[in-house]
CSV table of C-alpha atoms in Angstrom, one decimal:
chain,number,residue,atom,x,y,z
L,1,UNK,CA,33.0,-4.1,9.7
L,2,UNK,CA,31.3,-6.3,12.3
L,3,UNK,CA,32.3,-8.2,15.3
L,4,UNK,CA,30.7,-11.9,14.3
L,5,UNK,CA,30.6,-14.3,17.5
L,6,UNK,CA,30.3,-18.0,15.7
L,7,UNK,CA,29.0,-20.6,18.4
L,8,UNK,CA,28.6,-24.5,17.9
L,9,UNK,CA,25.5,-26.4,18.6
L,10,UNK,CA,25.3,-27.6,22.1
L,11,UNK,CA,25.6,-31.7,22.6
L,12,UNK,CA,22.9,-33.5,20.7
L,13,UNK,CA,21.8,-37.1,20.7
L,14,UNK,CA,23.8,-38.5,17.8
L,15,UNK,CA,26.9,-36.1,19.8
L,16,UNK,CA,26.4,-38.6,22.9
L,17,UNK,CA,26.1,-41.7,20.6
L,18,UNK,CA,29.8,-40.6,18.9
L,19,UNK,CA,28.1,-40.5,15.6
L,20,UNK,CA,28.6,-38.4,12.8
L,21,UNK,CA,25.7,-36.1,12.0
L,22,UNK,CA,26.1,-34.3,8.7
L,23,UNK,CA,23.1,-33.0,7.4
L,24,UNK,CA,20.7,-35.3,9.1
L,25,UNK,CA,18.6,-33.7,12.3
L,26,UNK,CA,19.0,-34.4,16.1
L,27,UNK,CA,18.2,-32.9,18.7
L,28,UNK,CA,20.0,-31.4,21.5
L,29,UNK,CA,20.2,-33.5,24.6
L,30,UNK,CA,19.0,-32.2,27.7
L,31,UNK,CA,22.7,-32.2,28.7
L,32,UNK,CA,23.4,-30.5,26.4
L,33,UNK,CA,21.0,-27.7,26.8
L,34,UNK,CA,21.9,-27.7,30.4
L,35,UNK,CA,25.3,-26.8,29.1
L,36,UNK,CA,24.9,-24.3,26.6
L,37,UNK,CA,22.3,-22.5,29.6
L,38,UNK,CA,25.0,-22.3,31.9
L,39,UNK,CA,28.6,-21.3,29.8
L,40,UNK,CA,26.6,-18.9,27.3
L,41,UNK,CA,27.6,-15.1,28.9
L,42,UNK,CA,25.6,-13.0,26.9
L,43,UNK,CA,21.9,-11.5,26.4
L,44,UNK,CA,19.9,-10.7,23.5
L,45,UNK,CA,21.1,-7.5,24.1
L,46,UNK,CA,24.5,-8.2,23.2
L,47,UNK,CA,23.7,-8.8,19.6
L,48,UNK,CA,22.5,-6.5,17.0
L,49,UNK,CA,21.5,-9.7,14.7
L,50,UNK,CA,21.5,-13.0,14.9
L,51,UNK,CA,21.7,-16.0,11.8
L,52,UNK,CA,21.5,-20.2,12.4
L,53,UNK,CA,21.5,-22.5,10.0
L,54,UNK,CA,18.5,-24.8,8.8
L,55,UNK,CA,19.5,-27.7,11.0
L,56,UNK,CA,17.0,-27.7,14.5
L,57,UNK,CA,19.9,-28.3,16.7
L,58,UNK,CA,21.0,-24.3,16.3
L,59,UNK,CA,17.5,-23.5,16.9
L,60,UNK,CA,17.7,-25.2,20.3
L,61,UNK,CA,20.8,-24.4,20.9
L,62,UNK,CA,19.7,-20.5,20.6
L,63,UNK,CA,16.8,-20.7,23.0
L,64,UNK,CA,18.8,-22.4,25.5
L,65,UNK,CA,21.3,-19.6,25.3
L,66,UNK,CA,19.0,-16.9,24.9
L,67,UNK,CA,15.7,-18.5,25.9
L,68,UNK,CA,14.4,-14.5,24.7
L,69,UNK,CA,16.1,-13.2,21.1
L,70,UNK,CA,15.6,-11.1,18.3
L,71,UNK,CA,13.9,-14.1,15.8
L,72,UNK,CA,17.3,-15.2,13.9
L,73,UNK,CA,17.7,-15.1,10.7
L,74,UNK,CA,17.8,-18.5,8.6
L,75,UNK,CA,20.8,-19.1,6.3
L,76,UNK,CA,21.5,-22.7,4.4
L,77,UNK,CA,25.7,-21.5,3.6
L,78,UNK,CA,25.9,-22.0,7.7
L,79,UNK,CA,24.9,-25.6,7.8
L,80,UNK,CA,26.4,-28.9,8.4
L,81,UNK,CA,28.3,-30.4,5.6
L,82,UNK,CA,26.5,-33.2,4.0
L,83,UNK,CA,28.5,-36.1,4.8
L,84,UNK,CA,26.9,-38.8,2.4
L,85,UNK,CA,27.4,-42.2,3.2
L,86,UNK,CA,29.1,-41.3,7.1
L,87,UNK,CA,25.7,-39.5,8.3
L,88,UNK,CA,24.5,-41.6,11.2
L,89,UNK,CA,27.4,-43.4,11.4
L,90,UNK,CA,29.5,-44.2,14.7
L,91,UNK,CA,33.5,-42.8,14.4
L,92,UNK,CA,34.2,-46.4,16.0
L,93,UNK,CA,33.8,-47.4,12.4
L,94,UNK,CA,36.6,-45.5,11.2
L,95,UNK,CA,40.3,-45.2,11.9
L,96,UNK,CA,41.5,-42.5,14.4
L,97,UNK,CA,43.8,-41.4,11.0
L,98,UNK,CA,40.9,-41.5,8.6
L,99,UNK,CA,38.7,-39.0,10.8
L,100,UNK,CA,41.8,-36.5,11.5
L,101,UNK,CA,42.3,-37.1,7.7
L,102,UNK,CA,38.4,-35.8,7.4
L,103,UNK,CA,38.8,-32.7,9.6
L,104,UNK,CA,42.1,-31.8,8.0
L,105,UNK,CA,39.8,-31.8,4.6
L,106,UNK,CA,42.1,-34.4,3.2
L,107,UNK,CA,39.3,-36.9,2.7
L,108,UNK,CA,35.5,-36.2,1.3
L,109,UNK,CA,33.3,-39.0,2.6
L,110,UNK,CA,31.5,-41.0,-0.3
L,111,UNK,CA,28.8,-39.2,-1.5
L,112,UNK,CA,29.4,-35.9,0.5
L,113,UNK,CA,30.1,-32.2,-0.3
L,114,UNK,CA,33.4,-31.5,-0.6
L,115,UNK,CA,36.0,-29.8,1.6
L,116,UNK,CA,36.1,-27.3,-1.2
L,117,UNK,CA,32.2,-26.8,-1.5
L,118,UNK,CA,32.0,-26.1,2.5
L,119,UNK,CA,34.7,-23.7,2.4
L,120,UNK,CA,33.7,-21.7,-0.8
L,121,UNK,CA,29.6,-21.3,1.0
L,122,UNK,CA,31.4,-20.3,4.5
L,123,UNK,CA,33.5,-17.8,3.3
L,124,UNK,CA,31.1,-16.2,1.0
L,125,UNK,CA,28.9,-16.1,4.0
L,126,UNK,CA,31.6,-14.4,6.2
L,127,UNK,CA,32.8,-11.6,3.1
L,128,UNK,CA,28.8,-11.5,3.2
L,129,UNK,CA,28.5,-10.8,7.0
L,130,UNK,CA,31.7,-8.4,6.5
L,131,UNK,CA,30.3,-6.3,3.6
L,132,UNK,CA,27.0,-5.7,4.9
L,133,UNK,CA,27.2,-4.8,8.7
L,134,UNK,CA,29.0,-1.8,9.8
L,135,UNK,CA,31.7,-2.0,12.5
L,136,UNK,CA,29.3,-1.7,15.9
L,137,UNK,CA,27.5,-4.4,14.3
L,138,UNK,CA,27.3,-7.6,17.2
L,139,UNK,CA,26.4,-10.7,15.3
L,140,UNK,CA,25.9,-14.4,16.8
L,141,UNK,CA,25.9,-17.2,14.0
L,142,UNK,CA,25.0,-20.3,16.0
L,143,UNK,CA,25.8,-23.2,13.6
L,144,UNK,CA,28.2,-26.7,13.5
L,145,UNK,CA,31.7,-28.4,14.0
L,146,UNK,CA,32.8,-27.9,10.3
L,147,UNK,CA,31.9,-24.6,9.9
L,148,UNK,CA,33.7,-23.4,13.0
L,149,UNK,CA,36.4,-25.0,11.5
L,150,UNK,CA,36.3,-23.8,8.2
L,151,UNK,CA,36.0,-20.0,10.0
L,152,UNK,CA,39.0,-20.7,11.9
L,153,UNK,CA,41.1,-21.9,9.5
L,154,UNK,CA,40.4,-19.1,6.9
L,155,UNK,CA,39.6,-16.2,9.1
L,156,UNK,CA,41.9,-17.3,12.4
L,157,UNK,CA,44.7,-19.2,10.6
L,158,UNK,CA,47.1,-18.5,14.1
L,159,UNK,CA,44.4,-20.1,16.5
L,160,UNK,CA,45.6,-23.6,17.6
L,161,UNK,CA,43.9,-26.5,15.8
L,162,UNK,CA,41.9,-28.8,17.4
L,163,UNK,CA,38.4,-29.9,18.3
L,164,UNK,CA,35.8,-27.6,18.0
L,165,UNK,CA,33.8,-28.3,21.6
L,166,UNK,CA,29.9,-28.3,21.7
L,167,UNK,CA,28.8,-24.9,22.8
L,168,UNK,CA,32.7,-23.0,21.9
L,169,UNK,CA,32.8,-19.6,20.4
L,170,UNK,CA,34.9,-18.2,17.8
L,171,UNK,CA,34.9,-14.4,16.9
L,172,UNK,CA,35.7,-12.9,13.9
L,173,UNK,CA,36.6,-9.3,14.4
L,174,UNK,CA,37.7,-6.4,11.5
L,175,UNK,CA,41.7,-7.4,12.1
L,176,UNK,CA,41.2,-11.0,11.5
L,177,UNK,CA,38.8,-9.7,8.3
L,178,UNK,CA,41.5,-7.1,7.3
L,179,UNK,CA,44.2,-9.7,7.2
L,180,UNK,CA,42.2,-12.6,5.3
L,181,UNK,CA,41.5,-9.9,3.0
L,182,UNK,CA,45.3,-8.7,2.7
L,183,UNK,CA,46.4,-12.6,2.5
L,184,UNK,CA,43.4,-12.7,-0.7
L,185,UNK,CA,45.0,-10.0,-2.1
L,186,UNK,CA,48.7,-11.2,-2.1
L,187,UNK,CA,47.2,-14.9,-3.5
L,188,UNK,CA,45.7,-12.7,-6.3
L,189,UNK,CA,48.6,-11.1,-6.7
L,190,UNK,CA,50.8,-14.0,-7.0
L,191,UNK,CA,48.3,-16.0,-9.4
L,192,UNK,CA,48.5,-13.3,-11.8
């Protein structure tokens, strides 16, 4: 089983604007860049494969990491939740309450995915990531808020909650895998 390093997108312009982003493209601000250029520790070289999602803001992030890498590989299961009628919009225009509510996945905005939907396409992707690479396998998957979060709360349950920063890393290795897969098992278990 693999080691999986999953990295947000550095700062963008709707980021700076406290706007909520969703599906919709940004781009990285040059802060932003700056930022991911400077904290990111590690070379092509480190990795043995590399996936982003669709969105151009992973893109950018990756070359301001690694301004030379292995071409990444594309996958949509990695990409920002759709957030329907809240894309574009600034959080001033919600409660502090209804956003926590929102990262918590107690509340879908109108016309998004679902909680649910996000969670079922990131952990497919993981179990994916999981089954196919072998255990020296280094993989980078450079994608968005939600999906850290999904990842941590499925794959890292003990890992403080919080804010996922612009730029932060989470890794996955074979004992956090081992026990999802042991916690799946009792579930199964337990539904039978």
């Amino acid at each position: 089983m693999p080691k999986v390093f999953f990295m947000r997108h550095g700062k963008t312009v709707l980021n700076k604007e406290n706007r909520f982003a969703g599906n919709i493209e940004t781009d990285l601000t040059e802060e932003g860049a700056a930022e991911t250029a400077a904290n990111f520790q590690y070379t092509d070289d480190d990795f043995d494969v590399i996936y982003v999602s669709p969105l151009r803001r992973t893109h950018q992030t990756l070359d301001a990491a690694m301004p030379i890498h292995k071409g990444p590989i594309v996958d949509a299961r990695i990409r920002e939740r759709s957030l329907g009628e809240w894309e574009a919009q600034p959080y001033s225009n919600f409660s502090d309450e209804v956003i926590e509510n929102y990262i918590k996945g107690f509340i879908d905005p109108p016309g998004s995915e679902t909680f649910g939907q996000v969670r079922k396409r990131v952990v497919s992707f993981v179990e994916d990531l999981f089954n196919k690479y072998d255990e020296d396998t280094r993989i980078l998957v450079v994608s968005h808020a939600g999906i850290l979060r999904q990842v941590r709360d499925v794959f890292l349950p003990d890992m403080p909650k919080g804010k996922i920063k612009n730029s932060q890393i989470l890794c996955v290795g074979n004992v956090d895998f081992d026990k999802y897969n042991k916690k799946k098992e009792k579930e199964a278990d337990f539904d039978m």
